[in-house]
Short mmCIF file of C-alpha atoms and ligand atoms in Angstrom, two decimals:
data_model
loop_
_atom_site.label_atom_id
_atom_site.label_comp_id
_atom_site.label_asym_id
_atom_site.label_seq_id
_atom_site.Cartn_x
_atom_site.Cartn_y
_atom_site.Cartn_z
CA UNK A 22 90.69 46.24 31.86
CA UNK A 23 93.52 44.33 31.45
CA UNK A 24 96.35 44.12 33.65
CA UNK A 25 99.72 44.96 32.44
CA UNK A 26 102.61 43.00 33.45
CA UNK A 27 106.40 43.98 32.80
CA UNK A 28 108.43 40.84 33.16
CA UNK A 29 111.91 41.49 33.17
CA UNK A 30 114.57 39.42 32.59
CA UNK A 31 118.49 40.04 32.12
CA UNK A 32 120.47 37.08 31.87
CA UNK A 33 120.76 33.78 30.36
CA UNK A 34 118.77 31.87 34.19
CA UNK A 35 116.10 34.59 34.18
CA UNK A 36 114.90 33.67 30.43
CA UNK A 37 115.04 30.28 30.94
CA UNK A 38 113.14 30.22 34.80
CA UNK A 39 110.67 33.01 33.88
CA UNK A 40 109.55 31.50 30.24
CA UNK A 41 107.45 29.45 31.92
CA UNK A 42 105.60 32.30 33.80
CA UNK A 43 105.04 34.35 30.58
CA UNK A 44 104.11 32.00 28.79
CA UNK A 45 101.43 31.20 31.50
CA UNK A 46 100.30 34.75 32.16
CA UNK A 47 100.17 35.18 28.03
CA UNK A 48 97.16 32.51 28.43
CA UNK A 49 95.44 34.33 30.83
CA UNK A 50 92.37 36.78 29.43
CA UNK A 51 93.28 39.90 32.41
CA UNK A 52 96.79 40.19 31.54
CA UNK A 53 99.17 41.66 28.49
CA UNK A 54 102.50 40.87 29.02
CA UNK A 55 105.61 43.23 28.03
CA UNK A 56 108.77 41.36 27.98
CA UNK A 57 111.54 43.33 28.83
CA UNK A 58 114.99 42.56 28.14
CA UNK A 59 117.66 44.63 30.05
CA UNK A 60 120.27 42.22 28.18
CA UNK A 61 122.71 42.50 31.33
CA UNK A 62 123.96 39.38 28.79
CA UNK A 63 123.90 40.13 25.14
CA UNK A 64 124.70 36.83 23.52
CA UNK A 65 123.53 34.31 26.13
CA UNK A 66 120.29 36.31 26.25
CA UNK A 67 119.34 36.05 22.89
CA UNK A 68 120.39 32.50 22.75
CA UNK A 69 117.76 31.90 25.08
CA UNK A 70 115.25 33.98 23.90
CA UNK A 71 115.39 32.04 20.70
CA UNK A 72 115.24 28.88 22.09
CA UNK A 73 112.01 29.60 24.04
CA UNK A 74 110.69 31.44 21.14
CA UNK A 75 110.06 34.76 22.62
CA UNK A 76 110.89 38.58 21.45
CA UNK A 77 111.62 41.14 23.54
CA UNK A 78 109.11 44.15 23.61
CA UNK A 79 111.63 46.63 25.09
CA UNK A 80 115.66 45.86 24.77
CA UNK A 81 117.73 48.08 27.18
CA UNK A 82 121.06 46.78 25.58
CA UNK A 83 122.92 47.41 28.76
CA UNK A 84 125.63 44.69 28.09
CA UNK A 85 129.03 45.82 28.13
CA UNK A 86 132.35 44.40 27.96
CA UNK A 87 133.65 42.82 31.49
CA UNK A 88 131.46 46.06 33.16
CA UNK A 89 131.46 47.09 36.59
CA UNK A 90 128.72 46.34 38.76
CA UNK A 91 128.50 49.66 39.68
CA UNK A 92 128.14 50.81 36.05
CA UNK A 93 125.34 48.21 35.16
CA UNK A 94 123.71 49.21 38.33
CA UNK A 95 123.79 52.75 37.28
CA UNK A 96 122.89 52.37 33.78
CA UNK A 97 120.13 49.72 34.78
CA UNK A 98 118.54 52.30 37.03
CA UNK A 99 118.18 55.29 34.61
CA UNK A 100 117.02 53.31 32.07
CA UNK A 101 114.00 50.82 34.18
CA UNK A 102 112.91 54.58 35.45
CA UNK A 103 112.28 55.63 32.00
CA UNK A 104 110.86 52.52 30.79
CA UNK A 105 108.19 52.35 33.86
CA UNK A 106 107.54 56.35 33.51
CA UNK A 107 105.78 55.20 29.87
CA UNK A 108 104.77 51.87 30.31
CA UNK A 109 103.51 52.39 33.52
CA UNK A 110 103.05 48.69 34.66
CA UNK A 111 100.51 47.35 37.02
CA UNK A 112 102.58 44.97 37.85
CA UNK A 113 106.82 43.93 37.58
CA UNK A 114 107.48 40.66 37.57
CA UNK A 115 111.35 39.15 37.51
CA UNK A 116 113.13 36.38 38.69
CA UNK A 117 115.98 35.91 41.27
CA UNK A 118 119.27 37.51 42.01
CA UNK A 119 120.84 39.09 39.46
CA UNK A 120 121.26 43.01 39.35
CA UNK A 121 119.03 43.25 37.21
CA UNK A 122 116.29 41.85 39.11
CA UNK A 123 117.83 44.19 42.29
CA UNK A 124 117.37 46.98 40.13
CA UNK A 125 113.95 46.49 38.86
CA UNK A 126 112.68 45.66 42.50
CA UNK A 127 114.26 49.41 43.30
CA UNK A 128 112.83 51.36 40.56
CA UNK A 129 109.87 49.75 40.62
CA UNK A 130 109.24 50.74 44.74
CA UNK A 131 110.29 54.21 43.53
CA UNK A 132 107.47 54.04 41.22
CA UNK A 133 105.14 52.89 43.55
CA UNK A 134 104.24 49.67 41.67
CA UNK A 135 103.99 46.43 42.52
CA UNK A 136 106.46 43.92 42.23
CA UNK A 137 106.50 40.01 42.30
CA UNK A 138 109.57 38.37 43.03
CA UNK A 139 109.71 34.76 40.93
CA UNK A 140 112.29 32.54 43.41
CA UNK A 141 112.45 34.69 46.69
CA UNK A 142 113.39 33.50 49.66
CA UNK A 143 116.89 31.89 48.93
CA UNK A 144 119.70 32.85 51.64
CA UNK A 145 123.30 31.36 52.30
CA UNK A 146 123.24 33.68 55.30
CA UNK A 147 127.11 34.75 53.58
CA UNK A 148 126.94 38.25 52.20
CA UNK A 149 129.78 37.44 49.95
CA UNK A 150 128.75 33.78 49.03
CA UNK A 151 127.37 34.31 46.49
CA UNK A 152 128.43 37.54 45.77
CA UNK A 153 126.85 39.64 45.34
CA UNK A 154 123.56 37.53 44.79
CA UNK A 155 123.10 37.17 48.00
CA UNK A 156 122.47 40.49 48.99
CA UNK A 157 120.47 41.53 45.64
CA UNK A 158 118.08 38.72 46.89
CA UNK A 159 118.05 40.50 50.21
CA UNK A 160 117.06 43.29 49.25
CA UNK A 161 114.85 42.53 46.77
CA UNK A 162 112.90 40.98 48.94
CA UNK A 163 112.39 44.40 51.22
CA UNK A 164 111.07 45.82 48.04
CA UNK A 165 108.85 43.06 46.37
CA UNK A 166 104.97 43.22 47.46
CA UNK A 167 104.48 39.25 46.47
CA UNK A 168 106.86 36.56 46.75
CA UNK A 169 106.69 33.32 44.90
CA UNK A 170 108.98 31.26 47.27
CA UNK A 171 110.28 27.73 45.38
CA UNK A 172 110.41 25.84 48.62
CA UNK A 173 108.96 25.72 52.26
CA UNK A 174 112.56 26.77 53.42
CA UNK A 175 112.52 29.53 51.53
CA UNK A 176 109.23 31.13 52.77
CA UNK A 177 110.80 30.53 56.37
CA UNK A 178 113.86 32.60 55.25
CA UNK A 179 111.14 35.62 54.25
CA UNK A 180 109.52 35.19 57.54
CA UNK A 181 112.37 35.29 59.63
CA UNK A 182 113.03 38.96 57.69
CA UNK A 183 109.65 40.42 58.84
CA UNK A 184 108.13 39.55 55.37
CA UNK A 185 104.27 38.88 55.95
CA UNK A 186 102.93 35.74 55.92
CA UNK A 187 100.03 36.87 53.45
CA UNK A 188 102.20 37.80 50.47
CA UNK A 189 104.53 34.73 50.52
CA UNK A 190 103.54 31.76 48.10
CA UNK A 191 104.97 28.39 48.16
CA UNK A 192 105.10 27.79 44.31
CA UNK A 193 107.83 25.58 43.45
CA UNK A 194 110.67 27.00 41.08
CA UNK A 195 109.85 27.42 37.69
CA UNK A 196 113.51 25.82 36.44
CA UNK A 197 111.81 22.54 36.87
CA UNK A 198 108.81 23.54 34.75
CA UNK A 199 111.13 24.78 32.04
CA UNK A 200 113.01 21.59 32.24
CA UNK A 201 109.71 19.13 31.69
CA UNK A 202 108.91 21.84 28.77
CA UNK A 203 112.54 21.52 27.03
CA UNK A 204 112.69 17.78 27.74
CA UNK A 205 109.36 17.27 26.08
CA UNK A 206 111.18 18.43 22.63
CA UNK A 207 114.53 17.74 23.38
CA UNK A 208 114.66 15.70 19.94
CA UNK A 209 115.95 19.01 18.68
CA UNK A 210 119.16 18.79 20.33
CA UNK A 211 122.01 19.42 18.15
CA UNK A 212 124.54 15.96 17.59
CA UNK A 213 127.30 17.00 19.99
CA UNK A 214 129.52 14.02 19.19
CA UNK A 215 128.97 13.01 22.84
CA UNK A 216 131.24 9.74 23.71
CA UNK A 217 128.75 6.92 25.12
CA UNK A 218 131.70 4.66 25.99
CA UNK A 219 132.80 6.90 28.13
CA UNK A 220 131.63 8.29 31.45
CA UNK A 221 130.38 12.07 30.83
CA UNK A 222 131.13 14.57 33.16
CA UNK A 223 129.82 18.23 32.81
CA UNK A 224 131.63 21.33 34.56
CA UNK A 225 130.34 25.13 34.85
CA UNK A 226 132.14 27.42 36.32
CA UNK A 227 131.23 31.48 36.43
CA UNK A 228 130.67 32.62 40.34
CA UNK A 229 132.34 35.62 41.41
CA UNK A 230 133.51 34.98 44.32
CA UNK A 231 135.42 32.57 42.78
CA UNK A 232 137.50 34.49 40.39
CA UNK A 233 141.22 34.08 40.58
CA UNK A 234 142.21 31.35 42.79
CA UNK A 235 139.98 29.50 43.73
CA UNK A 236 138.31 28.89 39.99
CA UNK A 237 141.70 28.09 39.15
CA UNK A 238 142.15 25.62 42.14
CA UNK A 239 138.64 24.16 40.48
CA UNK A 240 140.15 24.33 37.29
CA UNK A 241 143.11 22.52 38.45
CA UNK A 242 141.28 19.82 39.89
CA UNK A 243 139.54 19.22 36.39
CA UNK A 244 143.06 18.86 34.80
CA UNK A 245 143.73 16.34 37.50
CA UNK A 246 140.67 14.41 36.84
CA UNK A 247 141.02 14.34 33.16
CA UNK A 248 144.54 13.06 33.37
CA UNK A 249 144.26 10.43 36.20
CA UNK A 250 140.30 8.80 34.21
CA UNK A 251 140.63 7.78 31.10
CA UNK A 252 137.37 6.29 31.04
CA UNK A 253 135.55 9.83 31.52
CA UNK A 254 135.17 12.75 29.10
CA UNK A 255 134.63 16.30 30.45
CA UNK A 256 132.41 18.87 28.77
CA UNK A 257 132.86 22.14 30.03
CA UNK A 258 129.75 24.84 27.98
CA UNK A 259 132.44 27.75 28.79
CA UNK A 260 130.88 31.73 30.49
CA UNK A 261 131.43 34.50 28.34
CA UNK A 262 132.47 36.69 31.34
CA UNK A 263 136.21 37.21 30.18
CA UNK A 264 137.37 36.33 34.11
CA UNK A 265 136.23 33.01 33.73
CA UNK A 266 136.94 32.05 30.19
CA UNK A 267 140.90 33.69 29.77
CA UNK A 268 141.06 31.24 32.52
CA UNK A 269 139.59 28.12 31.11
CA UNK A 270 141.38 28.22 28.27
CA UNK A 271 144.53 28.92 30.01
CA UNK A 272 144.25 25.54 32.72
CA UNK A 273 142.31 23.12 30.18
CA UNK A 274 142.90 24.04 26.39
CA UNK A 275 144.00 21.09 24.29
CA UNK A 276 143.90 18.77 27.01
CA UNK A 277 142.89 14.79 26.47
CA UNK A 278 139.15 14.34 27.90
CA UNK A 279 138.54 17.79 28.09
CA UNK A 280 136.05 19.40 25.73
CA UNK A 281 135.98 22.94 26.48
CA UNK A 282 132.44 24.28 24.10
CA UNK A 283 130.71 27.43 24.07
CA UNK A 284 127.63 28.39 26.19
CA UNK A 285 124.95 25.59 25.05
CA UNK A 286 121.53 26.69 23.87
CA UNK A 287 118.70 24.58 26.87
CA UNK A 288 117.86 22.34 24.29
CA UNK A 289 121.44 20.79 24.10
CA UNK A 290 122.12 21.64 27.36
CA UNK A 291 119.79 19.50 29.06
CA UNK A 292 120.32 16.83 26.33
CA UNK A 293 124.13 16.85 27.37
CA UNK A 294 122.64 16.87 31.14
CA UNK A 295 120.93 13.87 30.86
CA UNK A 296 123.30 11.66 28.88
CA UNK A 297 125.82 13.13 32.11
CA UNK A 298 127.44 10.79 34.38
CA UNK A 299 128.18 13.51 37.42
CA UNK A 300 127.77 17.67 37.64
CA UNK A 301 130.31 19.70 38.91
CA UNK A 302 128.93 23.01 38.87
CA UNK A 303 129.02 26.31 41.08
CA UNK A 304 125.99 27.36 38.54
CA UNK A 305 122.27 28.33 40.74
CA UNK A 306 120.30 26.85 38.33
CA UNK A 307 121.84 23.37 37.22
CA UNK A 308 121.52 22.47 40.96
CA UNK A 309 118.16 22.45 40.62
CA UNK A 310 117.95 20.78 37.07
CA UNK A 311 120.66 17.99 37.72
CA UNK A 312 118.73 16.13 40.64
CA UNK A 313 115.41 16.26 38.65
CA UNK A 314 117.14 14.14 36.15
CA UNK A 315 118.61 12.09 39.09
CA UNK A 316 122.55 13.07 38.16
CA UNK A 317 124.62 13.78 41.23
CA UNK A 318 126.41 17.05 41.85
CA UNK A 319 129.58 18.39 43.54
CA UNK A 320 128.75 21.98 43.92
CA UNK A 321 131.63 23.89 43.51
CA UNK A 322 131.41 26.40 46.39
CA UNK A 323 132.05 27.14 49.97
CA UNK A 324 128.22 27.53 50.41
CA UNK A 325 125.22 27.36 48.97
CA UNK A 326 121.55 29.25 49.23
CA UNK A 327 119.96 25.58 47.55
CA UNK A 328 120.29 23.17 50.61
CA UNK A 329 117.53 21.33 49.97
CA UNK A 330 119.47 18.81 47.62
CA UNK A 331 122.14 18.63 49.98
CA UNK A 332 120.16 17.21 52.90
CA UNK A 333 118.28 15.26 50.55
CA UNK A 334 121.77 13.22 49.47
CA UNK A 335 121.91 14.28 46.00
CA UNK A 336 124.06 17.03 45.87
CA UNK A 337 127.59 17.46 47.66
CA UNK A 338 128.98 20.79 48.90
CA UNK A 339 132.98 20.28 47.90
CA UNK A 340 134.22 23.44 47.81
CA UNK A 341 137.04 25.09 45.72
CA UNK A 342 140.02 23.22 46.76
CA UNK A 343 141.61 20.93 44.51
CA UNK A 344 142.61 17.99 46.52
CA UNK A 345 138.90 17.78 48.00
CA UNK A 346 137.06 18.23 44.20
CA UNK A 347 139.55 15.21 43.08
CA UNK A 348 138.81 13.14 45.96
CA UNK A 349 134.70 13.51 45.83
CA UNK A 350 134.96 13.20 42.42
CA UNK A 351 136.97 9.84 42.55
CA UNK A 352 134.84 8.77 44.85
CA UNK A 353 131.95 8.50 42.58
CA UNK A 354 133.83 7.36 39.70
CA UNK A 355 134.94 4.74 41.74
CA UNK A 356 132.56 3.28 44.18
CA UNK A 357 129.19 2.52 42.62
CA UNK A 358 127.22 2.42 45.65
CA UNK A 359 128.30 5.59 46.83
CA UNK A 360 127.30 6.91 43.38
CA UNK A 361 123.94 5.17 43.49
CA UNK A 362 122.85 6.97 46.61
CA UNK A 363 123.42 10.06 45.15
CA UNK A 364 121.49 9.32 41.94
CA UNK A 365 118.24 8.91 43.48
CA UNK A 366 116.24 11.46 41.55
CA UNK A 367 114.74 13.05 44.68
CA UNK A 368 113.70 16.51 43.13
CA UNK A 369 113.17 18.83 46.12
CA UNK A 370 112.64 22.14 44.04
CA UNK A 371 109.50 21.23 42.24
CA UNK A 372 106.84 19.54 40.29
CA UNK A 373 106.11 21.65 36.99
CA UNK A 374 103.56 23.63 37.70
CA UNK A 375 105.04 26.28 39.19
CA UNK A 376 104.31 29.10 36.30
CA UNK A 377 100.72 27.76 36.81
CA UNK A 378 100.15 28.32 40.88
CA UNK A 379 102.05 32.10 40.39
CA UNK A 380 99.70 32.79 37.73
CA UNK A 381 96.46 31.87 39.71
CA UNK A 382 98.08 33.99 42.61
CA UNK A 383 98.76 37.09 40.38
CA UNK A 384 95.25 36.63 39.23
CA UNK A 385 93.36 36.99 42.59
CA UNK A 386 96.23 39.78 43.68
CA UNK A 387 95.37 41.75 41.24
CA UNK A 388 92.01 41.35 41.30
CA UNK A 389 92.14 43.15 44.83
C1 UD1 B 9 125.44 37.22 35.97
C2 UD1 B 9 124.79 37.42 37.34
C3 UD1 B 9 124.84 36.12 38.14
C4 UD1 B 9 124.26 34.97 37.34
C5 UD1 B 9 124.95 34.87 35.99
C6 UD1 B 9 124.29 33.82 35.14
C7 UD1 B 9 125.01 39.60 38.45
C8 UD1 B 9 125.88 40.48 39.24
N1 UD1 B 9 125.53 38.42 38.09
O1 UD1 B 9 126.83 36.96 36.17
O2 UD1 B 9 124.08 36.27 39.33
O3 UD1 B 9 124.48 33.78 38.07
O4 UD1 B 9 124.84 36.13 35.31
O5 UD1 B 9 125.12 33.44 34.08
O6 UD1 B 9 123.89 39.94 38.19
N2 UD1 B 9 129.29 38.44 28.82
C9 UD1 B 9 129.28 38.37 27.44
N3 UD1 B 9 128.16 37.85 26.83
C10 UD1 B 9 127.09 37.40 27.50
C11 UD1 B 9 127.12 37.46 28.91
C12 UD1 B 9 128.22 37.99 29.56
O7 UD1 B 9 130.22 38.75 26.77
O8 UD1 B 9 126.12 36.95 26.89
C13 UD1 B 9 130.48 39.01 29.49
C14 UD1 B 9 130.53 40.55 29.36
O9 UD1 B 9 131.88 40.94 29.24
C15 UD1 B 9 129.97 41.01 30.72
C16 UD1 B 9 130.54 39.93 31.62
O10 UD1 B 9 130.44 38.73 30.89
O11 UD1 B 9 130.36 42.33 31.07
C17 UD1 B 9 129.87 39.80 32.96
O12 UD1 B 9 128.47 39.70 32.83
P1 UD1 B 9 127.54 39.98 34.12
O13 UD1 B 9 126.11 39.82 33.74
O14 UD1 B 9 127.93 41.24 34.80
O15 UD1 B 9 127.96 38.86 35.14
P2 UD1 B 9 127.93 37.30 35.08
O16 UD1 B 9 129.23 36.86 35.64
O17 UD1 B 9 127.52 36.85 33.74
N1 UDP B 10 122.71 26.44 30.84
C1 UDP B 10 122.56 26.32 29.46
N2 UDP B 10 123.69 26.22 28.69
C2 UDP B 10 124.94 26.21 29.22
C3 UDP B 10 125.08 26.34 30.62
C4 UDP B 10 123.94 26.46 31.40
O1 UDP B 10 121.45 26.30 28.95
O2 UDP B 10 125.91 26.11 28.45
C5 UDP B 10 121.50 26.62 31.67
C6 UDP B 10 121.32 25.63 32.81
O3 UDP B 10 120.56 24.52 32.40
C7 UDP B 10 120.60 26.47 33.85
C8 UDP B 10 121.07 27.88 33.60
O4 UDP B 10 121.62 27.88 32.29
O5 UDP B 10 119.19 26.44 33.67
C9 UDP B 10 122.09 28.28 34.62
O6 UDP B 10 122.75 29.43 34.23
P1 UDP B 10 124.03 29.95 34.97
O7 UDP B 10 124.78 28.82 35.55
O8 UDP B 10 124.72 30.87 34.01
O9 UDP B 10 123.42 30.88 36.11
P2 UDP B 10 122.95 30.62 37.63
O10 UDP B 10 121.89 29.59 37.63
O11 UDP B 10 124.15 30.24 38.42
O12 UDP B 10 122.47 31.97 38.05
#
């Protein structure tokens, strides 16, 4: 009999890190894979749906307008119990921090079925930083039953929380296998006019814990930057989430060097990535992606649950004050050799194969 495997996803990351793993377990002769989308994001979702070709089986539609977490959490909650009381998985599978993925661990221990945790492991040791991903991660990981950890780091984080040794798995993150796929046919990418005499530098802003002040001390710092270079363009893909974009436009609109462009499909994204000069970025993800292409990145928070680029010397923590974003940035617009160290390529978060290794695992898990 074939196993049947809800994998969940919510938000614009989770399509993009767990296409990888469905399309893996969709090659596999013991499993049949239900996608479901909560669609915690509407638009962003779908964008990435299309992009990696997949259709949802089951579409919760939860998306509203600048919601609550509390009233996603709720709604997420009723409807993942009625969803598992019919489908009734052998298996949910989801990716990372969101509430979604909190939610689905929750309902899915209620249920008394298994779930596998794509990314565990990943701790700031900050319960508001970020916020409230942190925490979601935290306990998620009380409720998952298997835990696909992306580096050795991480699996230490699960151990020091009492998870068992047995049901943690080194895999890798699956970002960097979705990367390798999307590079592979990046010849799609849309022309985005992109500058090549000028030095590209890509912003993303959407955290939180960052709302108000300190994005717009970020924000600030970006003016700065595109005011004091003229030899650098900024492209800045711009969140939906109304906190972060009334902002945006307020700080940066119509400014010289600043290109402020809706949320980019993965194709373009990582084409715009790769033709990039420097990251700044408070984003989860594109700290993973940027040192696989060997770009440097400020990361634009107080602190971060990815410190494996860090010690590595390819990503910066800088923060959200102005003054200290300008400087770093300077820094690597100005001195080459300080730039050059950072652009190494030193890729601590994987190797590609990571939908692969979680597939195997799930095989023999199951199995049992
Ligand atoms: C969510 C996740 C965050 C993740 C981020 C990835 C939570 C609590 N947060 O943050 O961990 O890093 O996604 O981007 O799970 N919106 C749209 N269209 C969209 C998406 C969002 O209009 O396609 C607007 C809506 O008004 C929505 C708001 O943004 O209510 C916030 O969305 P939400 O998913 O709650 O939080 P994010 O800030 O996107
Ligand atoms: N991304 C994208 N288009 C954009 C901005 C980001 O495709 O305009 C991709 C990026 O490559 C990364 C993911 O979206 O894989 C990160 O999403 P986000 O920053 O929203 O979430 P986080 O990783 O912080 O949870």
């Amino acid at each position: 009999m074939k196993k049947k495997i809800l994998c969940v996803v919510g938000t614009r990351p989770e399509v993009i890190k767990m296409a990888p793993v469905i399309y893996e377990l969709r090659n596999r002769s013991w499993s049949k894979v239900l996608v479901l989308a909560t669609a915690q994001h509407r638009e962003m979702l779908d964008q990435m749906m299309k992009v990696f070709h997949l259709e949802a089986d089951i579409d919760l539609n939860v998306m509203k307008h600048n919601q609550s977490l509390s009233e996603l959490t709720a709604n997420l909650v009723q409807k993942f119990d009625r969803v598992f009381s019919t489908e009734k998985p052998d298996l949910v599978l989801a990716q990372g921090d969101t509430t979604t993925v909190a939610m689905a661990a929750l309902v899915a221990f209620y249920h008394k079925v298994p779930f596998g945790h794509v990314e565990a492991g990943l701790r700031s040791g900050d319960c508001y930083n970020p916020f409230p991903e942190e925490i979601n991660r935290r306990l998620t990981a009380q409720m998952a039953q298997w835990h696909f950890a992306p580096t050795r780091r991480a699996k230490d984080n699960l151990l020091k929380e009492g998870i068992p040794e047995t049901n943690i798995f080194v895999t890798g993150n699956t970002v960097i296998d979705a990367l390798f796929f999307m590079l592979a046919k990046r010849n799609n990418a849309t022309n985005l006019g992109i500058d090549d005499s000028k030095k590209l530098i890509l912003v993303t802003v959407h955290r939180r814990e960052s709302f108000g002040r300190p994005m717009e001390n970020i924000l600030s710092a970006i003016s700065l930057l595109a005011r004091e270079f003229n030899d650098i363009s900024i492209v800045i893909p711009v969140h939906p989430n109304p906190n972060v974009r009334k902002l945006v436009y307020n700080k940066l609109n119509n400014q010289k060097n600043i290109d402020i462009v809706e949320p980019l499909n993965y194709e373009d994204f990582i084409h715009v990535l790769s033709k990039a000069y420097l990251i700044l970025t408070d984003s989860g993800g594109i700290q993973e992606e940027a040192p696989a292409l060997g770009k440097p990145v400020l990361v634009l928070r107080e602190k971060t649950e990815r410190p494996e680029a860090i010690e590595a010397g390819v990503a910066k923590l800088v923060g959200t004050k102005t003054e200290k974003i300008v400087k770093e940035t300077a820094k690597l617009l100005n001195d080459t050799k300080a730039y050059r160290e950072m652009a190494k390529g030193i890729s601590p978060y994987g190797d590609g194969r990571a939908a692969i290794r979680i597939a195997d695992i799930l095989e023999t898990m199951l199995a049992e």
